[in-house]
Amino acid sequence: MCLGLATLCAVSCSANPRSFFGGDLKLQVESAPNANQNSPVAVELLVVSNEQVLAEAMKLTAQKWFESRDEFRHDHPNGYVSWSWEWVPGQEVAAQKLPFGVGARAGILFADYSSPGNHRQRFDPHQPILLRLEETDFTVEARSR
């Protein structure tokens, strides 16, 4: 029994201890008046619990994600949860509280901008975040709890 607990502790110390519990991601959004060069922005947020799914998603640009997400969902039906929205420049967005399950390893945000770039960012889903939609790209800022 003690050996099992020691092993569990050793394994859990190498992972984020909060990943053993589900939670709620608190998301705030600010959309600049000139976001995406004055065009709506499609956004998809993933909370990933599977390392292989994470590795595959991190290979994709936002453009590729939005072109092939149905195929990605078919190939990877488990290992993540996702939410999607479309916001217009200057839109006021209510704070979001997004529930996720046990084992969350990372979050990924994809934003479908018309400007060149990968428009993908990884973040810690155990921290509240602020998503800023700007003219040609976006930023994700960790917020204090």
PDB file of C-alpha atoms in Angstrom:
ATOM      1  CA  MET A   1       0.000   0.000   0.000  1.00  0.00           C
ATOM      2  CA  CYS A   2       2.764   2.462   0.938  1.00  0.00           C
ATOM      3  CA  LEU A   3       4.670   1.576  -2.218  1.00  0.00           C
ATOM      4  CA  GLY A   4       1.546   2.302  -4.296  1.00  0.00           C
ATOM      5  CA  LEU A   5       1.081   5.687  -2.642  1.00  0.00           C
ATOM      6  CA  ALA A   6       4.762   6.522  -3.116  1.00  0.00           C
ATOM      7  CA  THR A   7       4.518   5.602  -6.801  1.00  0.00           C
ATOM      8  CA  LEU A   8       1.363   7.668  -7.223  1.00  0.00           C
ATOM      9  CA  CYS A   9       3.053  10.630  -5.532  1.00  0.00           C
ATOM     10  CA  ALA A  10       6.154  10.293  -7.733  1.00  0.00           C
ATOM     11  CA  VAL A  11       4.029  10.187 -10.881  1.00  0.00           C
ATOM     12  CA  SER A  12       1.781  13.038  -9.782  1.00  0.00           C
ATOM     13  CA  CYS A  13       4.709  15.255  -8.832  1.00  0.00           C
ATOM     14  CA  SER A  14       5.839  15.243 -12.452  1.00  0.00           C
ATOM     15  CA  ALA A  15       2.388  16.292 -13.678  1.00  0.00           C
ATOM     16  CA  ASN A  16       0.326  19.323 -12.794  1.00  0.00           C
ATOM     17  CA  PRO A  17      -1.471  18.239  -9.598  1.00  0.00           C
ATOM     18  CA  ARG A  18      -4.528  20.246 -10.644  1.00  0.00           C
ATOM     19  CA  SER A  19      -4.866  17.999 -13.717  1.00  0.00           C
ATOM     20  CA  PHE A  20      -6.166  15.254 -11.414  1.00  0.00           C
ATOM     21  CA  PHE A  21      -9.314  17.288 -10.889  1.00  0.00           C
ATOM     22  CA  GLY A  22     -11.742  18.803 -13.317  1.00  0.00           C
ATOM     23  CA  GLY A  23     -12.451  22.472 -13.151  1.00  0.00           C
ATOM     24  CA  ASP A  24     -13.821  25.556 -14.785  1.00  0.00           C
ATOM     25  CA  LEU A  25     -11.771  27.720 -17.105  1.00  0.00           C
ATOM     26  CA  LYS A  26     -12.618  31.362 -16.580  1.00  0.00           C
ATOM     27  CA  LEU A  27     -12.332  33.221 -19.880  1.00  0.00           C
ATOM     28  CA  GLN A  28     -12.600  36.958 -20.447  1.00  0.00           C
ATOM     29  CA  VAL A  29     -12.607  38.354 -23.978  1.00  0.00           C
ATOM     30  CA  GLU A  30     -11.762  41.818 -25.261  1.00  0.00           C
ATOM     31  CA  SER A  31     -12.470  42.454 -28.926  1.00  0.00           C
ATOM     32  CA  ALA A  32     -10.769  45.551 -30.332  1.00  0.00           C
ATOM     33  CA  PRO A  33     -12.844  47.832 -32.600  1.00  0.00           C
ATOM     34  CA  ASN A  34     -10.523  46.898 -35.501  1.00  0.00           C
ATOM     35  CA  ALA A  35     -10.177  43.178 -34.648  1.00  0.00           C
ATOM     36  CA  ASN A  36      -9.316  40.970 -37.625  1.00  0.00           C
ATOM     37  CA  GLN A  37      -9.109  44.042 -39.827  1.00  0.00           C
ATOM     38  CA  ASN A  38     -12.764  44.896 -39.062  1.00  0.00           C
ATOM     39  CA  SER A  39     -14.111  41.392 -39.707  1.00  0.00           C
ATOM     40  CA  PRO A  40     -15.706  38.778 -37.411  1.00  0.00           C
ATOM     41  CA  VAL A  41     -13.266  36.363 -35.750  1.00  0.00           C
ATOM     42  CA  ALA A  42     -14.067  32.661 -35.406  1.00  0.00           C
ATOM     43  CA  VAL A  43     -12.443  31.288 -32.252  1.00  0.00           C
ATOM     44  CA  GLU A  44     -12.125  27.730 -31.006  1.00  0.00           C
ATOM     45  CA  LEU A  45     -10.804  26.839 -27.573  1.00  0.00           C
ATOM     46  CA  LEU A  46      -9.700  23.318 -26.679  1.00  0.00           C
ATOM     47  CA  VAL A  47      -8.864  21.883 -23.268  1.00  0.00           C
ATOM     48  CA  VAL A  48      -6.768  18.797 -23.969  1.00  0.00           C
ATOM     49  CA  SER A  49      -6.214  15.811 -21.689  1.00  0.00           C
ATOM     50  CA  ASN A  50      -4.408  13.474 -24.107  1.00  0.00           C
ATOM     51  CA  GLU A  51      -0.728  13.996 -25.028  1.00  0.00           C
ATOM     52  CA  GLN A  52      -1.136  12.611 -28.566  1.00  0.00           C
ATOM     53  CA  VAL A  53      -4.128  14.868 -29.247  1.00  0.00           C
ATOM     54  CA  LEU A  54      -2.148  17.815 -27.868  1.00  0.00           C
ATOM     55  CA  ALA A  55       0.832  17.059 -30.113  1.00  0.00           C
ATOM     56  CA  GLU A  56      -1.380  16.724 -33.202  1.00  0.00           C
ATOM     57  CA  ALA A  57      -3.344  19.921 -32.486  1.00  0.00           C
ATOM     58  CA  MET A  58      -0.164  21.937 -31.861  1.00  0.00           C
ATOM     59  CA  LYS A  59       1.022  21.074 -35.386  1.00  0.00           C
ATOM     60  CA  LEU A  60      -1.951  22.921 -36.898  1.00  0.00           C
ATOM     61  CA  THR A  61      -2.278  26.566 -37.775  1.00  0.00           C
ATOM     62  CA  ALA A  62      -5.659  28.150 -37.127  1.00  0.00           C
ATOM     63  CA  GLN A  63      -6.385  28.118 -40.852  1.00  0.00           C
ATOM     64  CA  LYS A  64      -5.688  24.375 -41.021  1.00  0.00           C
ATOM     65  CA  TRP A  65      -7.705  23.767 -37.832  1.00  0.00           C
ATOM     66  CA  PHE A  66     -10.814  25.476 -39.220  1.00  0.00           C
ATOM     67  CA  GLU A  67     -10.419  23.699 -42.588  1.00  0.00           C
ATOM     68  CA  SER A  68      -9.992  20.223 -41.081  1.00  0.00           C
ATOM     69  CA  ARG A  69     -11.569  20.247 -37.618  1.00  0.00           C
ATOM     70  CA  ASP A  70     -14.343  17.823 -38.619  1.00  0.00           C
ATOM     71  CA  GLU A  71     -11.667  15.366 -39.739  1.00  0.00           C
ATOM     72  CA  PHE A  72      -9.677  16.015 -36.526  1.00  0.00           C
ATOM     73  CA  ARG A  73     -12.788  15.334 -34.434  1.00  0.00           C
ATOM     74  CA  HIS A  74     -13.392  12.132 -36.371  1.00  0.00           C
ATOM     75  CA  ASP A  75      -9.781  10.984 -35.913  1.00  0.00           C
ATOM     76  CA  HIS A  76      -9.678  12.073 -32.239  1.00  0.00           C
ATOM     77  CA  PRO A  77     -13.153  11.658 -30.729  1.00  0.00           C
ATOM     78  CA  ASN A  78     -11.763  11.714 -27.164  1.00  0.00           C
ATOM     79  CA  GLY A  79      -9.004  13.448 -25.256  1.00  0.00           C
ATOM     80  CA  TYR A  80     -10.288  17.025 -25.372  1.00  0.00           C
ATOM     81  CA  VAL A  81     -13.316  19.267 -25.044  1.00  0.00           C
ATOM     82  CA  SER A  82     -13.892  22.323 -27.205  1.00  0.00           C
ATOM     83  CA  TRP A  83     -15.999  25.443 -27.500  1.00  0.00           C
ATOM     84  CA  SER A  84     -16.375  27.744 -30.475  1.00  0.00           C
ATOM     85  CA  TRP A  85     -17.650  31.257 -31.037  1.00  0.00           C
ATOM     86  CA  GLU A  86     -17.603  34.045 -33.582  1.00  0.00           C
ATOM     87  CA  TRP A  87     -17.144  37.587 -32.294  1.00  0.00           C
ATOM     88  CA  VAL A  88     -17.339  40.865 -34.170  1.00  0.00           C
ATOM     89  CA  PRO A  89     -14.899  43.747 -33.714  1.00  0.00           C
ATOM     90  CA  GLY A  90     -15.679  45.803 -30.615  1.00  0.00           C
ATOM     91  CA  GLN A  91     -18.248  43.300 -29.305  1.00  0.00           C
ATOM     92  CA  GLU A  92     -18.714  43.177 -25.545  1.00  0.00           C
ATOM     93  CA  VAL A  93     -18.433  39.542 -24.483  1.00  0.00           C
ATOM     94  CA  ALA A  94     -19.775  38.230 -21.193  1.00  0.00           C
ATOM     95  CA  ALA A  95     -17.276  36.355 -19.014  1.00  0.00           C
ATOM     96  CA  GLN A  96     -17.258  32.644 -19.802  1.00  0.00           C
ATOM     97  CA  LYS A  97     -16.995  29.743 -17.346  1.00  0.00           C
ATOM     98  CA  LEU A  98     -16.063  26.602 -19.275  1.00  0.00           C
ATOM     99  CA  PRO A  99     -16.195  23.237 -17.445  1.00  0.00           C
ATOM    100  CA  PHE A 100     -13.570  20.590 -18.193  1.00  0.00           C
ATOM    101  CA  GLY A 101     -12.882  17.131 -16.792  1.00  0.00           C
ATOM    102  CA  VAL A 102     -10.034  15.308 -15.128  1.00  0.00           C
ATOM    103  CA  GLY A 103      -6.577  15.214 -16.662  1.00  0.00           C
ATOM    104  CA  ALA A 104      -6.415  18.574 -18.445  1.00  0.00           C
ATOM    105  CA  ARG A 105      -2.862  19.014 -19.760  1.00  0.00           C
ATOM    106  CA  ALA A 106      -3.148  22.215 -21.796  1.00  0.00           C
ATOM    107  CA  GLY A 107      -5.468  24.609 -23.501  1.00  0.00           C
ATOM    108  CA  ILE A 108      -5.180  25.707 -27.118  1.00  0.00           C
ATOM    109  CA  LEU A 109      -6.823  28.698 -28.737  1.00  0.00           C
ATOM    110  CA  PHE A 110      -7.279  28.982 -32.494  1.00  0.00           C
ATOM    111  CA  ALA A 111      -8.490  32.272 -34.006  1.00  0.00           C
ATOM    112  CA  ASP A 112      -9.373  32.488 -37.697  1.00  0.00           C
ATOM    113  CA  TYR A 113      -7.650  35.731 -38.714  1.00  0.00           C
ATOM    114  CA  SER A 114      -7.366  36.879 -42.309  1.00  0.00           C
ATOM    115  CA  SER A 115      -3.761  38.043 -41.746  1.00  0.00           C
ATOM    116  CA  PRO A 116      -0.755  35.702 -42.156  1.00  0.00           C
ATOM    117  CA  GLY A 117       0.362  33.727 -39.086  1.00  0.00           C
ATOM    118  CA  ASN A 118      -0.374  30.537 -37.192  1.00  0.00           C
ATOM    119  CA  HIS A 119      -2.958  32.246 -34.915  1.00  0.00           C
ATOM    120  CA  ARG A 120      -2.678  29.426 -32.380  1.00  0.00           C
ATOM    121  CA  GLN A 121      -1.650  29.691 -28.752  1.00  0.00           C
ATOM    122  CA  ARG A 122      -1.189  27.222 -25.945  1.00  0.00           C
ATOM    123  CA  PHE A 123      -2.153  28.172 -22.371  1.00  0.00           C
ATOM    124  CA  ASP A 124      -2.670  26.681 -18.903  1.00  0.00           C
ATOM    125  CA  PRO A 125      -6.385  25.837 -18.513  1.00  0.00           C
ATOM    126  CA  HIS A 126      -6.051  25.865 -14.720  1.00  0.00           C
ATOM    127  CA  GLN A 127      -5.510  29.637 -14.768  1.00  0.00           C
ATOM    128  CA  PRO A 128      -8.149  32.232 -15.704  1.00  0.00           C
ATOM    129  CA  ILE A 129      -7.267  33.857 -19.030  1.00  0.00           C
ATOM    130  CA  LEU A 130      -7.902  37.054 -20.918  1.00  0.00           C
ATOM    131  CA  LEU A 131      -8.192  36.706 -24.700  1.00  0.00           C
ATOM    132  CA  ARG A 132      -7.504  39.944 -26.563  1.00  0.00           C
ATOM    133  CA  LEU A 133      -8.640  39.976 -30.180  1.00  0.00           C
ATOM    134  CA  GLU A 134      -6.517  42.602 -31.941  1.00  0.00           C
ATOM    135  CA  GLU A 135      -6.242  43.885 -35.509  1.00  0.00           C
ATOM    136  CA  THR A 136      -3.969  41.189 -36.979  1.00  0.00           C
ATOM    137  CA  ASP A 137      -3.577  38.612 -34.177  1.00  0.00           C
ATOM    138  CA  PHE A 138      -4.608  37.799 -30.629  1.00  0.00           C
ATOM    139  CA  THR A 139      -2.957  37.457 -27.237  1.00  0.00           C
ATOM    140  CA  VAL A 140      -3.731  35.246 -24.253  1.00  0.00           C
ATOM    141  CA  GLU A 141      -2.853  36.532 -20.815  1.00  0.00           C
ATOM    142  CA  ALA A 142      -3.008  34.456 -17.613  1.00  0.00           C
ATOM    143  CA  ARG A 143      -5.010  36.228 -14.930  1.00  0.00           C
ATOM    144  CA  SER A 144      -4.807  35.886 -11.182  1.00  0.00           C
ATOM    145  CA  ARG A 145      -7.440  33.712  -9.562  1.00  0.00           C
TER     146      ARG A 145
END
